[in-house]
Amino acid sequence: MFAVTLKLRFYNAKTETGEKNLTVMVFETKKFFQTDGEGNVNIEFPNAGEYTLRLLRETGPTDIKISVSGDETRTVYTERKAPPKGGITVEGEREKTVAARTKVRYEEIKRMPGTFGEALRALETLPGVIPNIGFGGGANGIIVRGADPQSNTFLYDDLPILYAFHLDGLTSVIHNDLIKTIDLYSGAYPANFNNATGGVIEIETVDAVQKTKGAFQVSLWNTTAYAATPFANGKGYVAVGGKYGYLDRTLGQSGLLPDGIRLPRYNDSQVKFVYNFSQEHQIAFYNLTAQDNFAIAAPNNGANDPTKDELSTFAGGRFSVGLSFRTTALRHTWTPSEKFQNRLTLINYDPITENNISLGSIQGKQFTRALYVGLRQDATWTATSQIKVDFGTEYRKLSFNDYGTEIQLRDPTNPSPNPYNTTNPDFVSRPLSVRGTSGYYNGYTTIKAKFGNFAFEPGVRYDHLEITRNGALGPRATISYTFPEVLNGLTIFGNGGDMARFPQTTVFNRETGNPNLEFEKVRKTGGGFSLKFGQVYEVKIEAFKNQFRDTIVNDPFASVPIGLNPDKSQWLSNPLVSNRSLNYSNKGTGWSHGYEVLLRKNSKQGSRDWFGWVSYTWSQTFYNSNIYRVYDGDTFQYSAVERQVIAEYYNNSKEQLATWDRTHVANVIYGWRINEDYQLGGRWSYLTSVPYQRVIGDDGGQFSNPANGQTFWNARYSNNPYTAEFGNTKRGADYHRLDIRLDKFENYSWGYINWYLEIVNVYLRKNTNGESFDNSRPFSGTNPVPSQTFGTLELPNRTVIPFFNIGMEAHF
């Protein structure tokens, strides 16, 4: 029952070859084993513990001591290269759950086609992930197993970042050369993570710098730089990365875009400083920043000619958005022994969002800041060779500031609001001036038990927000069993648990929000198997089901009998109002289910062999806001109070496919380092089109843009749940494209230069995403039309070419 099997590869680092036909004796059991032609061998041990491997060579025996804790694959170095003078060699990798987790290494994704050189964009190709198609072929969110794209958590060495991608949808906020690995947790993630009903994306950065190095890259839309160096005789290192975007000065000046659109501007920076006082004490300092802004100012033209001005319908309109965050952290790691480690992290997190819009009846400007200062503790204790315990706590002092004018739909079920309706506006503007503080704390523990081939990891987490007096308890567990005799290892696994999330906004404030809001919750379950064959091949199949509840939604019917007047300017004359709207509630529900398949060939470090993977996901996602609505044919007259009571207790909304649902998603990834000078990569993606509600007519052109007199034809949708046109029932043509990338390397004594050409959508497919209604024309057989996604470029002479990127990257 307690037997352990290790798959070992005996490797001679001096000759860079495996130790073929080598006889190995386990000294404690006196059993003999022999390696194959590549140095591989399976060795059985009666139980976990310390063992001595005796290598029997013609030149004499050599003893190597190893620690056995569970079934795994490991490389044993029989000879090592001598480290440089003053250098040290550190090896090891933290054990992680096998269920609902997919890992990618930086060297496999750094030059993946279609990602524009951004390693984080490779997440789009992993099983269980649906890319949120937007500008540039990608967007700021990904859909993980049916969850809303805003419900994921991105972590940088366990530190929070507000957003992972800049507003152009092309580039990430993290420099590639700082990334070591990326782990995607799509199921019941470990208890040390929090605040996600979707997925957790854990970005691990480089943890060692052996020599001074740097990189510099220039492309059509940004410039990046990276530098790292050790100091204090290798006891510490510092790594710095950054990016500056100028898409508005390249593509924005090409004349291919309508006047008035100013493409995104952005910058980011990352600093990591590490110093080891001794083997027991280490400190680390982090500072991460990102800043983005984007604006549209539609020209206020007097002409009423949409054929000459693509923005004439919105003439005079203004829109701008700004995003930024800063994460600063000081971390101390104490490792008094091999069996215990404790980590204290002091965090200052400062996220900011700004928006300003002026269009017809929509007039608003809002600034939101929800910073916190927190102290977090994480510890790992190896109780026995079979039992390991992770536990931790955290306290945050939240400080939120929300002011300006908030804009909301009067009826959130209205699929087509009109910005120029001033007689009965579809949009409501509310003054905001909210300041406050709140405490937030959490605690977690996970027990990692491993007995031979059997592993069981139960855990629990509790989060509490003081201002709402509400908490969330999240038990979870992962279980697995490995059959080492099946090819190179077969592992079956299952996982399940409750996860929770609370948005970093002020929707819970007592003046304009709902102070009784609860955490959003999801119950995740899944299971499958992973099969390894050969040294680099792997097959993984997993099925899942997620049940979402208590999702926060805009709710015009949620109210309290008496409340503070949300307009503070009236507090002296009219401080209290009746039926004060709470504006939000936890009524949203949904569920998703599906299965994932991953066929993968990993790259061999130091080799030029090809690598790649094929991923496929089948899934369905359903959502229901549970917000009361009045359907066509309901002519009964209710008083306002009666309607309020009915809406509170009678949710007649219909469950339907989520707007981000895609039934089939497939990716084929291929990479090949041809020789020292060239590397070739390819990527083919296929996605079912998203569902949408079809347009069935228009409103007759009742309103017009006062700036130029342009008639505004508002689309009309079915409001009868018993018709085929109601809800998200229509899908467009499937989405697919082929991307390729060619890298040319020039090697020098000081480093190398990498020239690259990336071509997106090689065969010029006109992919669509829903449909687009032209508000300057009435409903007809040619309006609406399928809404094309960004993926090609049209030159002034109407010639269509693939979207492309060329650039140069220097490493020294």
Short mmCIF file of N, CA and C in Angstrom, two decimals, residues 185-252:
data_model
loop_
_atom_site.label_atom_id
_atom_site.label_comp_id
_atom_site.label_asym_id
_atom_site.label_seq_id
_atom_site.Cartn_x
_atom_site.Cartn_y
_atom_site.Cartn_z
N TYR A 185 -5.40 27.71 -12.98
CA TYR A 185 -6.27 26.89 -12.14
C TYR A 185 -7.71 27.16 -12.58
N SER A 186 -8.31 26.20 -13.26
CA SER A 186 -9.64 26.40 -13.81
C SER A 186 -10.73 25.74 -12.99
N GLY A 187 -10.38 24.83 -12.07
CA GLY A 187 -11.38 24.15 -11.25
C GLY A 187 -11.33 24.63 -9.82
N ALA A 188 -11.42 23.68 -8.87
CA ALA A 188 -11.37 24.02 -7.45
C ALA A 188 -9.93 24.32 -7.07
N TYR A 189 -9.56 25.59 -7.11
CA TYR A 189 -8.18 25.97 -6.88
C TYR A 189 -7.82 25.86 -5.40
N PRO A 190 -6.51 25.78 -5.07
CA PRO A 190 -6.08 25.62 -3.67
C PRO A 190 -6.57 26.75 -2.77
N ALA A 191 -6.66 26.47 -1.47
CA ALA A 191 -7.26 27.40 -0.51
C ALA A 191 -6.42 28.65 -0.30
N ASN A 192 -5.15 28.66 -0.69
CA ASN A 192 -4.34 29.87 -0.51
C ASN A 192 -4.69 30.95 -1.51
N PHE A 193 -5.46 30.61 -2.55
CA PHE A 193 -5.93 31.61 -3.52
C PHE A 193 -7.34 32.05 -3.14
N ASN A 194 -7.73 33.24 -3.62
CA ASN A 194 -9.07 33.73 -3.30
C ASN A 194 -9.58 34.69 -4.36
N ASN A 195 -10.81 35.12 -4.15
CA ASN A 195 -11.45 36.19 -4.92
C ASN A 195 -11.55 35.88 -6.41
N ALA A 196 -12.02 34.68 -6.74
CA ALA A 196 -12.23 34.32 -8.14
C ALA A 196 -13.32 33.27 -8.23
N THR A 197 -14.36 33.55 -9.02
CA THR A 197 -15.35 32.54 -9.36
C THR A 197 -15.07 31.97 -10.74
N GLY A 198 -14.07 32.51 -11.40
CA GLY A 198 -13.61 31.98 -12.68
C GLY A 198 -12.33 31.20 -12.47
N GLY A 199 -11.24 31.68 -13.03
CA GLY A 199 -9.96 31.00 -12.90
C GLY A 199 -8.96 31.84 -12.14
N VAL A 200 -7.94 31.16 -11.64
CA VAL A 200 -6.80 31.83 -11.02
C VAL A 200 -5.60 31.64 -11.92
N ILE A 201 -4.97 32.73 -12.32
CA ILE A 201 -3.80 32.68 -13.18
C ILE A 201 -2.61 33.10 -12.33
N GLU A 202 -1.74 32.14 -12.05
CA GLU A 202 -0.58 32.38 -11.19
C GLU A 202 0.66 32.54 -12.06
N ILE A 203 1.22 33.73 -12.04
CA ILE A 203 2.43 34.03 -12.80
C ILE A 203 3.62 33.94 -11.85
N GLU A 204 4.50 32.97 -12.10
CA GLU A 204 5.71 32.86 -11.29
C GLU A 204 6.85 33.53 -12.04
N THR A 205 7.58 34.38 -11.36
CA THR A 205 8.66 35.11 -12.01
C THR A 205 9.99 34.41 -11.78
N VAL A 206 11.00 34.90 -12.46
CA VAL A 206 12.34 34.33 -12.32
C VAL A 206 12.77 34.38 -10.86
N ASP A 207 13.36 33.29 -10.36
CA ASP A 207 13.75 33.22 -8.95
C ASP A 207 15.25 33.14 -8.77
N ALA A 208 16.01 33.38 -9.83
CA ALA A 208 17.47 33.38 -9.72
C ALA A 208 18.04 34.15 -10.91
N VAL A 209 19.10 34.90 -10.65
CA VAL A 209 19.83 35.61 -11.70
C VAL A 209 21.31 35.30 -11.51
N GLN A 210 21.88 34.56 -12.46
CA GLN A 210 23.26 34.10 -12.32
C GLN A 210 24.28 35.10 -12.86
N LYS A 211 23.86 35.94 -13.81
CA LYS A 211 24.79 36.90 -14.39
C LYS A 211 24.01 38.11 -14.88
N THR A 212 24.72 39.20 -15.10
CA THR A 212 24.09 40.41 -15.60
C THR A 212 23.59 40.19 -17.03
N LYS A 213 22.35 40.56 -17.28
CA LYS A 213 21.76 40.37 -18.61
C LYS A 213 20.68 41.41 -18.84
N GLY A 214 20.27 41.54 -20.08
CA GLY A 214 19.24 42.51 -20.42
C GLY A 214 18.62 42.19 -21.75
N ALA A 215 17.58 42.93 -22.10
CA ALA A 215 16.88 42.74 -23.36
C ALA A 215 16.22 44.04 -23.76
N PHE A 216 16.10 44.23 -25.06
CA PHE A 216 15.48 45.43 -25.61
C PHE A 216 14.72 45.02 -26.86
N GLN A 217 13.45 45.45 -26.96
CA GLN A 217 12.62 45.03 -28.09
C GLN A 217 11.84 46.21 -28.64
N VAL A 218 11.79 46.30 -29.96
CA VAL A 218 11.04 47.36 -30.64
C VAL A 218 10.11 46.72 -31.66
N SER A 219 8.83 47.13 -31.64
CA SER A 219 7.87 46.62 -32.63
C SER A 219 7.05 47.79 -33.16
N LEU A 220 6.01 47.49 -33.93
CA LEU A 220 5.19 48.53 -34.54
C LEU A 220 4.39 49.32 -33.52
N TRP A 221 4.14 48.73 -32.34
CA TRP A 221 3.27 49.45 -31.41
C TRP A 221 3.82 49.61 -30.00
N ASN A 222 4.98 49.02 -29.69
CA ASN A 222 5.53 49.27 -28.36
C ASN A 222 7.02 48.99 -28.34
N THR A 223 7.63 49.45 -27.27
CA THR A 223 9.04 49.19 -26.98
C THR A 223 9.14 48.65 -25.57
N THR A 224 9.92 47.60 -25.38
CA THR A 224 10.08 47.00 -24.06
C THR A 224 11.56 46.93 -23.72
N ALA A 225 11.83 46.88 -22.41
CA ALA A 225 13.21 46.77 -21.95
C ALA A 225 13.25 45.93 -20.68
N TYR A 226 14.37 45.25 -20.47
CA TYR A 226 14.53 44.37 -19.31
C TYR A 226 16.00 44.34 -18.93
N ALA A 227 16.27 44.34 -17.63
CA ALA A 227 17.64 44.24 -17.14
C ALA A 227 17.63 43.51 -15.80
N ALA A 228 18.64 42.69 -15.57
CA ALA A 228 18.75 41.95 -14.31
C ALA A 228 20.23 41.74 -14.00
N THR A 229 20.54 41.77 -12.71
CA THR A 229 21.93 41.56 -12.31
C THR A 229 21.99 41.01 -10.90
N PRO A 230 22.94 40.11 -10.64
CA PRO A 230 23.17 39.67 -9.26
C PRO A 230 24.05 40.69 -8.54
N PHE A 231 24.06 40.65 -7.22
CA PHE A 231 24.95 41.51 -6.45
C PHE A 231 25.29 40.81 -5.13
N ALA A 232 26.20 41.39 -4.38
CA ALA A 232 26.65 40.87 -3.09
C ALA A 232 27.13 39.42 -3.22
N ASN A 233 27.96 39.19 -4.25
CA ASN A 233 28.53 37.85 -4.48
C ASN A 233 27.46 36.77 -4.62
N GLY A 234 26.39 37.13 -5.31
CA GLY A 234 25.34 36.16 -5.59
C GLY A 234 24.30 36.01 -4.51
N LYS A 235 24.41 36.78 -3.41
CA LYS A 235 23.40 36.66 -2.35
C LYS A 235 22.08 37.32 -2.72
N GLY A 236 22.10 38.19 -3.70
CA GLY A 236 20.87 38.87 -4.09
C GLY A 236 20.87 39.19 -5.57
N TYR A 237 19.75 39.67 -6.03
CA TYR A 237 19.63 40.10 -7.43
C TYR A 237 18.51 41.12 -7.54
N VAL A 238 18.56 41.87 -8.63
CA VAL A 238 17.51 42.82 -8.95
C VAL A 238 17.14 42.64 -10.42
N ALA A 239 15.84 42.65 -10.71
CA ALA A 239 15.33 42.50 -12.08
C ALA A 239 14.31 43.60 -12.34
N VAL A 240 14.43 44.27 -13.48
CA VAL A 240 13.56 45.39 -13.83
C VAL A 240 13.06 45.20 -15.25
N GLY A 241 11.76 45.41 -15.45
CA GLY A 241 11.19 45.34 -16.80
C GLY A 241 10.19 46.45 -16.99
N GLY A 242 9.95 46.79 -18.26
CA GLY A 242 8.99 47.86 -18.54
C GLY A 242 8.58 47.88 -20.00
N LYS A 243 7.51 48.64 -20.26
CA LYS A 243 6.95 48.69 -21.61
C LYS A 243 6.34 50.06 -21.85
N TYR A 244 6.45 50.54 -23.09
CA TYR A 244 5.82 51.81 -23.48
C TYR A 244 5.12 51.60 -24.82
N GLY A 245 3.82 51.91 -24.86
CA GLY A 245 3.03 51.68 -26.07
C GLY A 245 2.76 52.96 -26.83
N TYR A 246 2.79 52.87 -28.15
CA TYR A 246 2.56 54.04 -28.99
C TYR A 246 1.73 53.66 -30.22
N LEU A 247 0.74 52.79 -30.02
CA LEU A 247 -0.11 52.38 -31.12
C LEU A 247 -0.82 53.58 -31.76
N ASP A 248 -1.11 54.58 -30.95
CA ASP A 248 -1.78 55.78 -31.49
C ASP A 248 -0.88 56.56 -32.44
N ARG A 249 0.44 56.34 -32.34
CA ARG A 249 1.36 57.07 -33.20
C ARG A 249 1.80 56.27 -34.42
N THR A 250 1.43 55.02 -34.48
CA THR A 250 1.75 54.20 -35.66
C THR A 250 0.48 53.90 -36.44
N LEU A 251 -0.28 52.89 -35.98
CA LEU A 251 -1.54 52.58 -36.66
C LEU A 251 -2.51 53.75 -36.59
N GLY A 252 -2.45 54.50 -35.50
CA GLY A 252 -3.36 55.63 -35.35
C GLY A 252 -3.11 56.74 -36.34
#
